[in-house]
Short mmCIF file of C-alpha atoms and ligand atoms in Angstrom, two decimals:
data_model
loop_
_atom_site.label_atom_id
_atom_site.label_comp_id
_atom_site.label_asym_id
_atom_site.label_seq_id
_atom_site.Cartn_x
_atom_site.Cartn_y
_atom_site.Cartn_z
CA UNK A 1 90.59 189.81 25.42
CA UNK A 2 92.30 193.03 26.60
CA UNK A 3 90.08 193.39 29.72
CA UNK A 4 90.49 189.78 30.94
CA UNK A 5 94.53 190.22 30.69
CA UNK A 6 94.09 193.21 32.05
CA UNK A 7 92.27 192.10 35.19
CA UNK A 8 94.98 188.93 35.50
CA UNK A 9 97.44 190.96 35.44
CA UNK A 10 95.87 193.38 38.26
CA UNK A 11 94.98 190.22 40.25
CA UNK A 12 98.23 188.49 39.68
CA UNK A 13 99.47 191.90 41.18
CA UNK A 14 97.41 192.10 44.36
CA UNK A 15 98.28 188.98 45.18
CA UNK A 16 102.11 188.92 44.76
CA UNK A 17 102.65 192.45 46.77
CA UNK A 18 99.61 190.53 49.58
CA UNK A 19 102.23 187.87 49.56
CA UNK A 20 105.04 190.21 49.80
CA UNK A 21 103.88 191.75 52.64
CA UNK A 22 102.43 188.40 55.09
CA UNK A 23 105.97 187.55 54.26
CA UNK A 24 107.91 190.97 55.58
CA UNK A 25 105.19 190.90 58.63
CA UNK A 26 106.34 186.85 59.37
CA UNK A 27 110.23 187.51 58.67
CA UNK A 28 110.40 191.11 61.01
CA UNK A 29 110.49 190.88 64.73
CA UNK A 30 108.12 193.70 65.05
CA UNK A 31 106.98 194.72 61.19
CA UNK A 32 104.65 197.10 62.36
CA UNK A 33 106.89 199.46 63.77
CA UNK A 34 107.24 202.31 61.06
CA UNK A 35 110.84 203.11 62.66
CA UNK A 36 112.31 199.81 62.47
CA UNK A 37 110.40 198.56 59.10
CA UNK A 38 109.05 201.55 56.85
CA UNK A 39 108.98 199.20 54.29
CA UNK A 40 106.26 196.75 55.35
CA UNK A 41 104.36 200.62 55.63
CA UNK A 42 105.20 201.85 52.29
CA UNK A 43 104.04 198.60 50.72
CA UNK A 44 100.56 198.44 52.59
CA UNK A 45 100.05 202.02 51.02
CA UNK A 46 101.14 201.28 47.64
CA UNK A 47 98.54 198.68 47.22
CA UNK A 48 95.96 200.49 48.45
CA UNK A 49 96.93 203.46 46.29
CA UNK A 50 96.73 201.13 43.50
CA UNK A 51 93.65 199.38 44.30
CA UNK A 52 92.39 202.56 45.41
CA UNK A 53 93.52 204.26 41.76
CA UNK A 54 92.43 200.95 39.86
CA UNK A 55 88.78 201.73 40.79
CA UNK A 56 89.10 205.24 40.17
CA UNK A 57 89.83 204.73 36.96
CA UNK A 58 87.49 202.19 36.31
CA UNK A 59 84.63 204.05 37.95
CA UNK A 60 85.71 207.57 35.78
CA UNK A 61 85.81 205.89 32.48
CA UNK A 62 82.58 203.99 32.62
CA UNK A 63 81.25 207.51 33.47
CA UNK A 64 82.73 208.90 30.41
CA UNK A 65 81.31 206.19 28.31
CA UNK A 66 77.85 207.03 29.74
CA UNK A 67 78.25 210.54 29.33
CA UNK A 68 78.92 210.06 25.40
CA UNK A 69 76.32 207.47 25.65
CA UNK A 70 73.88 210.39 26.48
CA UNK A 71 75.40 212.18 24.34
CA UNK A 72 75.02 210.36 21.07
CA UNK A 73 71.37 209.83 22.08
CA UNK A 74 70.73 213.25 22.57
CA UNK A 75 69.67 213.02 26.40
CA UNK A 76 70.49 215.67 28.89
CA UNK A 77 72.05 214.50 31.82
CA UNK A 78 70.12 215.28 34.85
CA UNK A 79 71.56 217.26 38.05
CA UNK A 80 74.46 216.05 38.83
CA UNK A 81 74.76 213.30 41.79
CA UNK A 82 77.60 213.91 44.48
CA UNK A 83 77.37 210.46 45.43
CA UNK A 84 77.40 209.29 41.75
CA UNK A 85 80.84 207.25 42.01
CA UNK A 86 79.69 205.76 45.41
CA UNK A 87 76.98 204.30 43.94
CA UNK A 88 78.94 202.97 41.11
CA UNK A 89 81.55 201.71 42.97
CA UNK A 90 78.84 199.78 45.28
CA UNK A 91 77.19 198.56 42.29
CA UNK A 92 80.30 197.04 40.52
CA UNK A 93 81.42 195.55 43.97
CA UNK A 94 77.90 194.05 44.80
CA UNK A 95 76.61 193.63 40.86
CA UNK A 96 72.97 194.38 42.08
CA UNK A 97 69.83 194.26 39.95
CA UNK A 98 67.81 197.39 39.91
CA UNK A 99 64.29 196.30 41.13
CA UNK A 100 62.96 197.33 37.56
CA UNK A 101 65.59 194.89 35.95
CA UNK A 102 64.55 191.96 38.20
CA UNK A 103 62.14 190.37 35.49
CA UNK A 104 65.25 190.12 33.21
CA UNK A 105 66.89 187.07 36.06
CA UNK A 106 63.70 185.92 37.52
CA UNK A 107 63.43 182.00 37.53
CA UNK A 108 60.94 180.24 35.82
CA UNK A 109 59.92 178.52 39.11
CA UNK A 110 56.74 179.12 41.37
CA UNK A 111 57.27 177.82 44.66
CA UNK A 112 53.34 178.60 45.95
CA UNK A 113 53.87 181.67 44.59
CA UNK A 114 57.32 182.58 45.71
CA UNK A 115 59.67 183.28 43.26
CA UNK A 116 63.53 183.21 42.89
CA UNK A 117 65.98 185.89 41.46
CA UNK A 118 69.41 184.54 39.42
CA UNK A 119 71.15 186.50 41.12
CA UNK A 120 75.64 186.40 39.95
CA UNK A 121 77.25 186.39 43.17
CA UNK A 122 78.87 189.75 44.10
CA UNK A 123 82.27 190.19 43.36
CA UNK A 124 83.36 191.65 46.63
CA UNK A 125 82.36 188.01 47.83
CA UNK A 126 84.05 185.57 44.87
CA UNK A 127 87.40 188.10 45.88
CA UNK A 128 87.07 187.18 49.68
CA UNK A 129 86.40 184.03 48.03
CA UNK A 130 89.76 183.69 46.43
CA UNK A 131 91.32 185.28 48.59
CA UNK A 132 90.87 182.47 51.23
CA UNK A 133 92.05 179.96 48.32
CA UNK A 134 95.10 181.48 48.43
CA UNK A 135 95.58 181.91 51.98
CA UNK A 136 94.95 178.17 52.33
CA UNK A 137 97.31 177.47 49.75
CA UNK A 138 99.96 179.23 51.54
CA UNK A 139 99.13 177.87 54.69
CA UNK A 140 99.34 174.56 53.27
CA UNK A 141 102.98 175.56 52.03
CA UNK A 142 104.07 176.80 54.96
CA UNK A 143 103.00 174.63 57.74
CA UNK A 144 102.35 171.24 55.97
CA UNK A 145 105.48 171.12 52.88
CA UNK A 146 107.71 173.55 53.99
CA UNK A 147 107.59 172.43 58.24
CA UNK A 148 106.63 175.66 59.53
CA UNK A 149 106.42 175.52 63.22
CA UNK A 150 103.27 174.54 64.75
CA UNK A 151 101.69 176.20 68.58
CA UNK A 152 103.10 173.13 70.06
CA UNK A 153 106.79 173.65 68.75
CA UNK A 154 106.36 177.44 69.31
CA UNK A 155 105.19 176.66 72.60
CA UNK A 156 108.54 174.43 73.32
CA UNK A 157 110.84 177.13 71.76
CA UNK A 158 109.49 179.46 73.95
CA UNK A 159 109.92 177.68 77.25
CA UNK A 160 113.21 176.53 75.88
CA UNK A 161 114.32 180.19 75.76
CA UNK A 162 112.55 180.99 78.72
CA UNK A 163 114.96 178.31 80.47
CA UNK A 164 118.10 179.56 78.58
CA UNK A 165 117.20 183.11 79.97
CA UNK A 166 116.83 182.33 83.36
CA UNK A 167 120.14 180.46 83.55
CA UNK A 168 121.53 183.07 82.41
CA UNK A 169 120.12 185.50 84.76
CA UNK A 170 121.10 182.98 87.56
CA UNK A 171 124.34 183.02 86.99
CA UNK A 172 124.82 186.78 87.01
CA UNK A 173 123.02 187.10 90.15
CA UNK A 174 124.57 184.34 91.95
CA UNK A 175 122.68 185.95 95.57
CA UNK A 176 119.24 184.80 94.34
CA UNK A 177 118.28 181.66 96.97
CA UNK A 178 117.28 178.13 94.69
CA UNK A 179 115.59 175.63 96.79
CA UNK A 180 116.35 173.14 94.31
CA UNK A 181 119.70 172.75 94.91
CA UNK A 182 120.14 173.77 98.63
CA UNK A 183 123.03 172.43 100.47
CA UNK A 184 124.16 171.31 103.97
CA UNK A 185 126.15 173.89 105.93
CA UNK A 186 128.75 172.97 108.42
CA UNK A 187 130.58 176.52 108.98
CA UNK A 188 130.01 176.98 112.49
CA UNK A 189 128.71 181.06 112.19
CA UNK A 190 125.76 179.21 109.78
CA UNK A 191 124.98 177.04 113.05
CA UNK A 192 124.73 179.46 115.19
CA UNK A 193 122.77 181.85 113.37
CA UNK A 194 120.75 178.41 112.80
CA UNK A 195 120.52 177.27 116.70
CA UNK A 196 119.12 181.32 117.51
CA UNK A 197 116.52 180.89 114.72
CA UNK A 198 115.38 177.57 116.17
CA UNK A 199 115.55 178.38 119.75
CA UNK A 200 113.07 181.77 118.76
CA UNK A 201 111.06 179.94 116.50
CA UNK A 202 110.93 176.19 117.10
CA UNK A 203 111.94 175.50 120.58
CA UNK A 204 108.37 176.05 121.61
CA UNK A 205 107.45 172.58 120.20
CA UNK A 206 110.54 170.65 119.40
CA UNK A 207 112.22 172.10 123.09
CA UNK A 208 115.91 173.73 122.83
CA UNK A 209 117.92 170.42 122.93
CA UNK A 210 115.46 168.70 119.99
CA UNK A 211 114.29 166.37 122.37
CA UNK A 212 110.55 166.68 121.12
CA UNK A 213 107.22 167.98 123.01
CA UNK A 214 104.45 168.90 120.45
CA UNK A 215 106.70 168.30 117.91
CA UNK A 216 108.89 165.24 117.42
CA UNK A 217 112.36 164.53 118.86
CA UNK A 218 114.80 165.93 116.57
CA UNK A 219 118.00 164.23 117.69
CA UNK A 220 117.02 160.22 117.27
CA UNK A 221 117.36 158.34 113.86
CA UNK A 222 113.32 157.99 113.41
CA UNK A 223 111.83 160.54 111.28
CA UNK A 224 108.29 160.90 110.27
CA UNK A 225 108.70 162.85 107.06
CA UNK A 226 112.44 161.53 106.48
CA UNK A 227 116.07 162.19 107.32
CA UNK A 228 118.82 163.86 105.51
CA UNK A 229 119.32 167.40 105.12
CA UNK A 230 116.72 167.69 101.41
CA UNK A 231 114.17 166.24 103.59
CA UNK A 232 114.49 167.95 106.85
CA UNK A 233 114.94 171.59 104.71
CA UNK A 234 111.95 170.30 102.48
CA UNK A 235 109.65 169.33 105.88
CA UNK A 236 110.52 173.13 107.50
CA UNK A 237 109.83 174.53 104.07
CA UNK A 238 106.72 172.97 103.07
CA UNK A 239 105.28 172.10 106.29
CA UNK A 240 104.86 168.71 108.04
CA UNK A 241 101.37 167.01 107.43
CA UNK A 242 97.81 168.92 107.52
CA UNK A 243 96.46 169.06 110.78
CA UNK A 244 99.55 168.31 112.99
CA UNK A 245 100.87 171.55 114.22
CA UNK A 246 104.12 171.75 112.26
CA UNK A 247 103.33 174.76 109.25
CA UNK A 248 105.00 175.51 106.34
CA UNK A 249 107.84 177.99 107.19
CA UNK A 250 108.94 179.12 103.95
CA UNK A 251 106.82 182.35 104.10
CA UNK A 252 108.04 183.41 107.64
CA UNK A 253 111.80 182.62 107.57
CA UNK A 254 114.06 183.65 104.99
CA UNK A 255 114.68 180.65 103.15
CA UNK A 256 118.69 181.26 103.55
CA UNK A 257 117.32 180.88 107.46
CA UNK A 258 115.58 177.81 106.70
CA UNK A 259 118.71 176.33 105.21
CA UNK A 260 120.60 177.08 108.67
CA UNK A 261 118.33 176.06 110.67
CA UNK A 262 117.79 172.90 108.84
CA UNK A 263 121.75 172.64 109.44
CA UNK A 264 121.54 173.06 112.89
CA UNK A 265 119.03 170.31 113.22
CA UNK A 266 121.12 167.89 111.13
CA UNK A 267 123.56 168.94 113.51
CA UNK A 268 121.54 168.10 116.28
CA UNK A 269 121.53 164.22 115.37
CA UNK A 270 122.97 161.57 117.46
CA UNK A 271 123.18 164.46 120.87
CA UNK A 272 121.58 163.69 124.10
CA UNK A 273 119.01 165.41 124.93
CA UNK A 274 117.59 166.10 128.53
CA UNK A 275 113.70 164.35 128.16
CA UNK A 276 114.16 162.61 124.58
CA UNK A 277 110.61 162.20 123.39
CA UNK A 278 109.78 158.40 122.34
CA UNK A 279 110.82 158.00 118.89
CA UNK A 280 108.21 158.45 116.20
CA UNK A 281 108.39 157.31 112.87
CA UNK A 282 110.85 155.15 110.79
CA UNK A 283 114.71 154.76 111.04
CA UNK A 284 116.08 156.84 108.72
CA UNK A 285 118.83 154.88 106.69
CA UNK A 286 119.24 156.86 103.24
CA UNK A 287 122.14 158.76 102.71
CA UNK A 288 122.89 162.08 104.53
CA UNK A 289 122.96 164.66 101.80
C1 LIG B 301 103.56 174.49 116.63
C2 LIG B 301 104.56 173.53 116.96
C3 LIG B 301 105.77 173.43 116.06
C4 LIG B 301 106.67 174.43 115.76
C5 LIG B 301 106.68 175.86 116.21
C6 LIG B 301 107.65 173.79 114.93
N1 LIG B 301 107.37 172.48 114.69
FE1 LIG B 301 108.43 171.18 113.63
N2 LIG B 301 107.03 169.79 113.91
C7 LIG B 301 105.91 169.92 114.68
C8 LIG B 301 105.09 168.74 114.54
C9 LIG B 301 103.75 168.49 115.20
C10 LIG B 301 105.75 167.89 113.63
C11 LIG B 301 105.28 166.55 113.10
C12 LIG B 301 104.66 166.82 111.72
C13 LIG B 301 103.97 165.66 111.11
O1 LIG B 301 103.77 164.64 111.81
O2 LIG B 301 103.64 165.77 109.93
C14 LIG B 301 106.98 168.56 113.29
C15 LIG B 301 107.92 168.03 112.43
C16 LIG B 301 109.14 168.63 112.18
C17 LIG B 301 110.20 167.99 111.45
C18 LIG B 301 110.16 166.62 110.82
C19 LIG B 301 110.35 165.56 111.88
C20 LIG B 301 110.23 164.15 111.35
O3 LIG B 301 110.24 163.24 112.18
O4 LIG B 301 110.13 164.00 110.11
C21 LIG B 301 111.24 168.86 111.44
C22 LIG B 301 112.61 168.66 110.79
C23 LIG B 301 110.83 170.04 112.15
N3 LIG B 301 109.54 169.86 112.59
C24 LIG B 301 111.62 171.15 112.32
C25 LIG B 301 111.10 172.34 112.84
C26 LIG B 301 111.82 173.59 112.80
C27 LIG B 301 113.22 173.79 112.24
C28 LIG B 301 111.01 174.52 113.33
C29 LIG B 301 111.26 176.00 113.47
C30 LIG B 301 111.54 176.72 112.28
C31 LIG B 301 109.78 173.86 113.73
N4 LIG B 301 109.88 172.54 113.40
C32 LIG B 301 108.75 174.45 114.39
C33 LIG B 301 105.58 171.01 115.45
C34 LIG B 301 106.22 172.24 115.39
#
């Protein structure tokens, strides 16, 4: 009656400061770091001191008992084994038969003349054993009752932070170009600096007036991949369409470049050029953004 209280009680332990400590290593932002968390440390070594003193003990007294055992019966104990409490310890953990005891669990059975041993399943294995119960327990607490956050929710926190963060970091660094929310520019230093990069860089195809030679006319109303500044900076960004000459520019220019020159083209609109090419593509009639 003792021994099995004593055992709950030992069990009971393990498993509260095991709890204890999955719940210090899930509530600290890094519970590993001795610096920051010596606690989550100092309990991890507890319990193994006390497992680790629990066996000991256990393994020291059943030698005792064995000792006056021998004793009592008069026997001599033989030379004394270094490894004695390794074996012990191995043998309580894995409850194995010596081969000479086997005829004490053998099963009646004869399978064509193979036999079977009743072998008690080791303890080390019924504690994993319970040990899983447990976990799955608290897992089932955790995630199922209590609404613990799942990968998927993690995952969306995460990106949601991720967002929050790089707001933030926008608006301290105000220089940093978004394509997403470029903008027409009328300042007339922008179109200039936009008319040099497009006579260096485009002029070859599109001529210096916009009137068009490889590349479309620039100054008519027809576009082929649409009008309005977010198209125009999108087309010189991204490229026009595989296999027609015009490449994504987005890698070459600066993109504060591509968002003058795409200026200076919008600018371009409704002038006279000196050959206009024949117009290709649809009127453009959405809104100039
Ligand atoms: C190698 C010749 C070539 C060069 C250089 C070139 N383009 Fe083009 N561009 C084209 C061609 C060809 C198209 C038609 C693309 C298509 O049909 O998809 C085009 C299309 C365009 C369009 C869309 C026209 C429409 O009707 O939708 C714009 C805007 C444009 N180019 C601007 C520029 C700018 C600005 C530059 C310089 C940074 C440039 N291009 C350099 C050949 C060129």
């Amino acid at each position: 009656m003792k021994r099995i209280f004593q055992s709950i009680l030992y069990i009971v332990f393990v498993f509260v400061s095991f709890w204890a400590i999955i719940k210090a290593i899930l509530a600290y932002e890094n519970p590993f770091s001795l610096y920051e968390n010596p606690l989550v440390w100092t309990l991890i070594a507890f319990l193994g001191l006390v497992v680790l003193a629990k066996e000991y003990f256990s393994v020291t007294m059943q030698k005792i008992a064995e000792e006056l055992k021998m004793e009592k019966e008069g026997i001599v104990p033989e030379e004394v084994d270094e490894w004695a409490w390794a074996k012990k310890l191995l043998k309580r953990w894995t409850k194995s038969r010596e081969i000479g005891e086997e005829e004490e669990i053998i099963l009646d059975h004869n399978y064509d003349g193979i036999k079977e041993l009743d072998n008690v399943l080791p303890p080390w294995w019924v504690y994993l054993f319970y040990a899983t119960i447990v976990f799955g327990v608290v897992y089932l607490i955790r995630f199922h009752i209590a609404g613990g956050d799942t990968p998927e929710m993690e995952y969306e926190k995460a990106m949601a932070k991720a967002k929050y963060e790089m707001e933030q970091y926008k608006k301290k660094t105000p220089n940093t170009f978004d394509v997403e929310s470029v903008a027409l520019l009328t300042e007339s230093a922008d179109l200039q600096r936009g008319k040099a990069v497009f006579n260096l860089n485009c002029a070859s195809c599109h001529v210096r007036d916009g009137g068009g030679g490889i590349g479309p006319n620039l100054t008519d109303e027809y576009w082929i991949l649409g009008g309005g500044f977010k198209n125009v900076f999108k087309t010189i960004y991204t490229g026009g369409r595989d296999g027609k000459g015009m490449v994504a520019w987005k890698g070459v220019l600066k993109p504060q470049d591509i968002q003058k020159v795409a200026s200076y083209v919008i600018s371009l609109g409704g002038t006279t050029p000196a050959k206009p090419k024949k117009p290709q593509g649809e009127i453009w009639t959405g809104e100039e953004e």
